[in-house]
XYZ file of C-alpha atoms in Angstrom:
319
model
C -8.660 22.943 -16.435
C -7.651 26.483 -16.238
C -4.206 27.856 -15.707
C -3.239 28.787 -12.634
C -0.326 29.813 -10.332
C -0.354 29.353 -6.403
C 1.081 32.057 -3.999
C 3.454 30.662 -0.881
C 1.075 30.108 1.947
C 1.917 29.902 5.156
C 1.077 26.008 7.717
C -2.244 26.893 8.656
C -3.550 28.427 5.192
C -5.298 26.078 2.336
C -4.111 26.898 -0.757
C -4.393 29.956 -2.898
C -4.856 29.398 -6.517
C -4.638 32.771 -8.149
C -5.862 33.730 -11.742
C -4.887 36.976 -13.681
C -8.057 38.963 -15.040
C -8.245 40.917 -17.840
C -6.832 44.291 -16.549
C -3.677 42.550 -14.970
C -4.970 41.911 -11.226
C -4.553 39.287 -10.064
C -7.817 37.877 -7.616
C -8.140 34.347 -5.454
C -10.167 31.729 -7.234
C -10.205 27.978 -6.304
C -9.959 25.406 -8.946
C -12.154 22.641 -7.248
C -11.031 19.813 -9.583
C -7.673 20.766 -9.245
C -8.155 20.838 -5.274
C -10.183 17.496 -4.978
C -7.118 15.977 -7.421
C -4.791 17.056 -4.662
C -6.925 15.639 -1.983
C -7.115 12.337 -3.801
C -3.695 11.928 -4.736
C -2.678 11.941 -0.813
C -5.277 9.163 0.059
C -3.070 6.760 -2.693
C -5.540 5.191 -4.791
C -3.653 2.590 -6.014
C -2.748 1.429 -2.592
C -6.282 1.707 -1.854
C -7.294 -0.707 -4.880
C -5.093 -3.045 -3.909
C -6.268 -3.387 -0.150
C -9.735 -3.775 -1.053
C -8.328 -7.009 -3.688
C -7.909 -8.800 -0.575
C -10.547 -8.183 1.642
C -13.510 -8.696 -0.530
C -12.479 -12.480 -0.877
C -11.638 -12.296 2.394
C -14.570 -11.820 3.710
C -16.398 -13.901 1.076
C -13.952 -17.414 2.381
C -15.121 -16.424 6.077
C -19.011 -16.677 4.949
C -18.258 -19.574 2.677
C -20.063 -17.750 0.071
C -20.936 -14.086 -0.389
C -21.686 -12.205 2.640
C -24.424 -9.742 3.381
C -23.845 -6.774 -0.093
C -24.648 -4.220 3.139
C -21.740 -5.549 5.123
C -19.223 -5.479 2.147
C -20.188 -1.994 1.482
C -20.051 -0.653 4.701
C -15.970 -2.643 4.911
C -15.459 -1.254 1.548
C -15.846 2.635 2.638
C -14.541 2.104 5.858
C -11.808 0.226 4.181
C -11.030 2.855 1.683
C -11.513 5.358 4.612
C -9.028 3.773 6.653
C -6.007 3.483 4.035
C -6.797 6.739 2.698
C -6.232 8.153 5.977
C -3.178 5.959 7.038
C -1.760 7.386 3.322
C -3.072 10.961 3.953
C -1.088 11.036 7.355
C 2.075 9.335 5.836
C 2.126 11.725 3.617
C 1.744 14.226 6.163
C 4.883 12.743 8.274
C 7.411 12.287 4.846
C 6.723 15.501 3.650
C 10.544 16.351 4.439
C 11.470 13.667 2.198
C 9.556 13.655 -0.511
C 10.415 16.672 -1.361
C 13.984 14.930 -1.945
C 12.944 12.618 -3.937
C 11.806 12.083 -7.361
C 9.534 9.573 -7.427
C 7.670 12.001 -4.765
C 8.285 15.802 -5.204
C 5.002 16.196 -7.174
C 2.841 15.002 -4.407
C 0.372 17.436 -3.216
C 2.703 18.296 -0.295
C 6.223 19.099 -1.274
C 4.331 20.427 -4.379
C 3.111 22.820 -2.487
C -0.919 22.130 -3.059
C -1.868 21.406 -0.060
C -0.702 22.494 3.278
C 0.503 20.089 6.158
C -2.207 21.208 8.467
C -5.045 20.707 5.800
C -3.181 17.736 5.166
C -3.596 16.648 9.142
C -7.025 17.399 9.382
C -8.118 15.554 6.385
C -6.360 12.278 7.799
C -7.702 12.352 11.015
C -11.145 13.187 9.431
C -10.971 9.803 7.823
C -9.352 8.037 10.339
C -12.254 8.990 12.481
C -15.004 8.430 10.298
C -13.742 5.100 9.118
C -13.029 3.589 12.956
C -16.811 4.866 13.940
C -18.101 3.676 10.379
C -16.390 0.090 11.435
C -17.823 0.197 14.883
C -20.992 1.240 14.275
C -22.013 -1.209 11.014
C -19.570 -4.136 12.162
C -17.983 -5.631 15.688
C -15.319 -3.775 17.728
C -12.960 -6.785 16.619
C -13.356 -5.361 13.155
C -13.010 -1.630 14.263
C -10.082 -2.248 16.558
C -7.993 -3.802 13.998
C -8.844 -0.804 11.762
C -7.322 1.643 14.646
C -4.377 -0.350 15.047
C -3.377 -1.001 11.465
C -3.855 3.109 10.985
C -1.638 3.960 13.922
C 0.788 1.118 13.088
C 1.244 2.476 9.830
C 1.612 5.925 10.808
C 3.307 5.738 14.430
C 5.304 2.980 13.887
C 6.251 2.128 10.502
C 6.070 5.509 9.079
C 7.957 7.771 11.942
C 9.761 4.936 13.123
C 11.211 2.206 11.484
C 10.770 3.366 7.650
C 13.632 5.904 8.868
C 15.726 3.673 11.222
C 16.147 0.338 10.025
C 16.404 -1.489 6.378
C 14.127 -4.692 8.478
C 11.077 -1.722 7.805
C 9.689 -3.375 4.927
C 9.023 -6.320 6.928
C 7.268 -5.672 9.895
C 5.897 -2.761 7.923
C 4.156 -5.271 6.108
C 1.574 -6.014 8.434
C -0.436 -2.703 7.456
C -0.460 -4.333 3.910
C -1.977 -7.370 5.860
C -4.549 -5.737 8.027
C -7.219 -5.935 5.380
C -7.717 -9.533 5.076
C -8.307 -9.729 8.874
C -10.609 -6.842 9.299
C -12.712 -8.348 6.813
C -12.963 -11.845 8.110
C -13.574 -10.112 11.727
C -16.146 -8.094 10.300
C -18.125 -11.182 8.977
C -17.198 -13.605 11.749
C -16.292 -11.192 14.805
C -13.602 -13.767 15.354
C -10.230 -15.030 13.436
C -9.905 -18.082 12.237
C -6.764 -20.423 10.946
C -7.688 -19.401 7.184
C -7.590 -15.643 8.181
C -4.451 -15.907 8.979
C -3.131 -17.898 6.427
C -4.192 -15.487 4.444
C -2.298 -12.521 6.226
C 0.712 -14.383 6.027
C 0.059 -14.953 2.234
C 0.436 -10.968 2.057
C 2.342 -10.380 4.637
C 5.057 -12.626 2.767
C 4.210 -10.964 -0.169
C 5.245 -7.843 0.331
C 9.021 -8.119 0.281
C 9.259 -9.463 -2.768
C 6.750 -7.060 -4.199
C 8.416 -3.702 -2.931
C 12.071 -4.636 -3.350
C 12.137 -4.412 -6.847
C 10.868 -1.041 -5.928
C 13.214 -0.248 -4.034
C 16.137 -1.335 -6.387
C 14.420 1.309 -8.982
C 14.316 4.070 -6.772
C 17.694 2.754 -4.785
C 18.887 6.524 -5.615
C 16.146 8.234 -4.468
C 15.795 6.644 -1.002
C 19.604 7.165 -0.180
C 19.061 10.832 -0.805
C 16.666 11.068 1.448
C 18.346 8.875 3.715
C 15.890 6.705 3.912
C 17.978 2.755 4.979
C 16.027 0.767 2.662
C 17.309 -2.433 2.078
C 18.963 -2.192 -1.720
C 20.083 1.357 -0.656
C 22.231 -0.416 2.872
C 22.583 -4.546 1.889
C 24.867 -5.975 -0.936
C 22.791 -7.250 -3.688
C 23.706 -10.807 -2.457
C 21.449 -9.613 0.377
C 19.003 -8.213 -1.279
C 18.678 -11.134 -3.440
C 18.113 -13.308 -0.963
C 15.482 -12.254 0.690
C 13.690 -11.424 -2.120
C 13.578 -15.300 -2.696
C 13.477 -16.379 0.554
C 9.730 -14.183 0.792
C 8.944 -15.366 -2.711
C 9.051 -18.757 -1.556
C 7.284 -18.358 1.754
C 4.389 -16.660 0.183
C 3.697 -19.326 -2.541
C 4.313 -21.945 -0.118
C 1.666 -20.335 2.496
C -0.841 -19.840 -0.496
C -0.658 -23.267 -0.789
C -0.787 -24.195 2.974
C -3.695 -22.976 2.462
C -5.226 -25.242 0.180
C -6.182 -28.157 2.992
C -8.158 -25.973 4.946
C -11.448 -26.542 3.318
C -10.529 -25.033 -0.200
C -10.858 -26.839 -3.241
C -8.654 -27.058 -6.567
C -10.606 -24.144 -7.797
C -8.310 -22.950 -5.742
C -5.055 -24.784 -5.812
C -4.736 -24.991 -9.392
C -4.195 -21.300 -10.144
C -2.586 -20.556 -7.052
C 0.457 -23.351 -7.982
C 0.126 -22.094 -11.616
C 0.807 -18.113 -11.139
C 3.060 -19.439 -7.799
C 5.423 -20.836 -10.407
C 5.647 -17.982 -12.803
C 5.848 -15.881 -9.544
C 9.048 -17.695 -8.733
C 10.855 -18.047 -12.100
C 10.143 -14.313 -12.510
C 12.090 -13.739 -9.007
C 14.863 -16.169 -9.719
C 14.974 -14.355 -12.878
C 15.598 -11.011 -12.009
C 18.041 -12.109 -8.582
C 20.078 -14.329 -11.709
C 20.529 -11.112 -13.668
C 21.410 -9.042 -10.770
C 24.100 -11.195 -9.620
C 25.617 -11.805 -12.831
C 25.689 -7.705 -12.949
C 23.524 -7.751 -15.910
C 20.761 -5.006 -16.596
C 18.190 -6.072 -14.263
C 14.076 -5.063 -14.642
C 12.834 -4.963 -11.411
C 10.006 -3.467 -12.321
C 8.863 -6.595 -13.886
C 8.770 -8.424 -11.036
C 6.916 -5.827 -9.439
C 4.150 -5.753 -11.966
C 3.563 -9.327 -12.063
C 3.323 -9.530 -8.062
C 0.377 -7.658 -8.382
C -0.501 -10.029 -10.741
C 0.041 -12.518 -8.735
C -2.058 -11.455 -5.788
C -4.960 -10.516 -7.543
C -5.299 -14.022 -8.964
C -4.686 -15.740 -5.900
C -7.104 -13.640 -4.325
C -9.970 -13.754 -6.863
C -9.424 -17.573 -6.834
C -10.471 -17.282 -3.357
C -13.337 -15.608 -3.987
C -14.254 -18.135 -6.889
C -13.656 -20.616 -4.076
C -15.972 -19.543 -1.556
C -18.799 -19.063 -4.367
C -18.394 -22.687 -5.814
């Protein structure tokens, strides 16, 4: 990639990569990988990833095997669509605090790569493509829940209670959720007991899975003013909940197990349940005995944790 420098633009201008030629002028010239990089980065691709973890097997449970491959593409890109836009805008509505923090200053944003109304446009591109992509190819059941979880992430969660209230990793976490339910709408046009077991299994999930998160970046957030929980609760608090939602989510993964999965299933799902809990008891031990805590281990091995559950599903609803 070449060097280059960028000029301050003003809202409504794209960037302006600049390059110095050989006599000392200096003339516009777009790097395009550099550009598509920046574009990229706002749609979150890790987030993205881990959406798509649950609604593949998802969908797969709700056809009791695997579904039509032109259905799971056409969820897949409207998927991807769909979080990459709800990230794109979020991005787009925190750009006054990333820039405060950290763990965020480099996005494309504060950094200055791409301006807010490029930023705009692009997420309501995809938000629009990927609700028309969902009605078009799948059921309004499917495409509706798409809408919603998009403006629920972005109206409510992100301008709302992600600002106002430390409860915002909660009943933010039904964005994280969505996924499973779109899919199983999108085979079945309807939702069924299973589907939402499944939400709940995620939906649970998430607490324990961003708190450690949070305790990392505890700093960061209370710069920014942002109430997250570690940054406003005592770590007696903080601790519990983190247990209480560990516990909730391994007992709904197994609540799941009666209705009509096998121990293809249930085996793995109690196996990485336990480790899942002795890594949370773990870390909420060391934190309050004041002792050097890693949160970022239990963070890791959530993902973990999901993604087995979740491809046991799938191995499920093959077998």
């Amino acid at each position: 990639m070449s060097m280059i420098t960028e000029r301050p633009v003003s809202d409504s201008a794209g960037p302006q990569p600049v390059r110095t030629v050989a006599d000392g002028s200096v003339t516009p010239r777009r790097d395009v990988r550099a550009i598509v990089s920046a574009y990229v980065a706002l749609t979150k691709p890790r987030i993205v990833e881990l959406l798509l973890v649950t609604t593949v097997p998802a969908m797969m449970l709700a056809a009791g095997g695997l579904p039509s491959l032109w259905l799971v593409a056409v969820v897949l890109v409207g998927g991807s669509l769909a979080a990459g836009a709800a990230s794109v805008l979020n991005c787009y509505i925190d750009r006054d605090i990333d820039q405060l923090m950290r763990r965020t200053k480099r996005r494309p944003l504060p950094a200055h790569t791409v301006s807010p109304r490029s930023a705009l446009i692009f997420g309501l591109v995809l938000a629009v493509i990927s609700v028309a992509l969902m009605a078009a190819f799948t059921n309004l059941l499917a495409a509706g829940l798409t809408l919603a979880a998009i403006a629920y992430y972005d109206l409510v969660y992100t301008l709302w209670l992600k600002r106002t209230t430390p409860a915002n990793t909660f009943w933010g976490g039904a964005c994280g959720a969505a996924p499973v339910l779109i899919g199983w709408a999108a085979v079945t046009g309807s939702l069924a007991p299973a589907a939402w077991g499944l939400f709940a299994v995620v939906f649970f999930w998430q607490m324990p899975h961003f708190y450690p998160l949070a305790m990392k970046y505890k700093d960061d957030y209370a710069r920014a003013g942002i109430p997250m929980l570690p940054v406003v609760a005592s770590t007696r608090r903080v601790n519990a909940e983190i247990l209480i939602f560990a516990w909730l989510t391994v007992l709904t993964s197994l609540a799941i197990w009666p209705l009509g999965m096998s121990a293809v299933y249930g085996v793995p799902t109690l196996v990485v349940g336990s480790i899942f809990l002795v890594e949370a008891h773990r870390l909420c031990g060391r934190a309050a005995r004041g002792e050097a805590v890693k949160p970022m281990r239990l963070f890791h091995w959530s993902t973990t944790y999901l993604t087995i559950v979740f491809a046991a599903v799938a191995l499920d609803a093959l077998i």
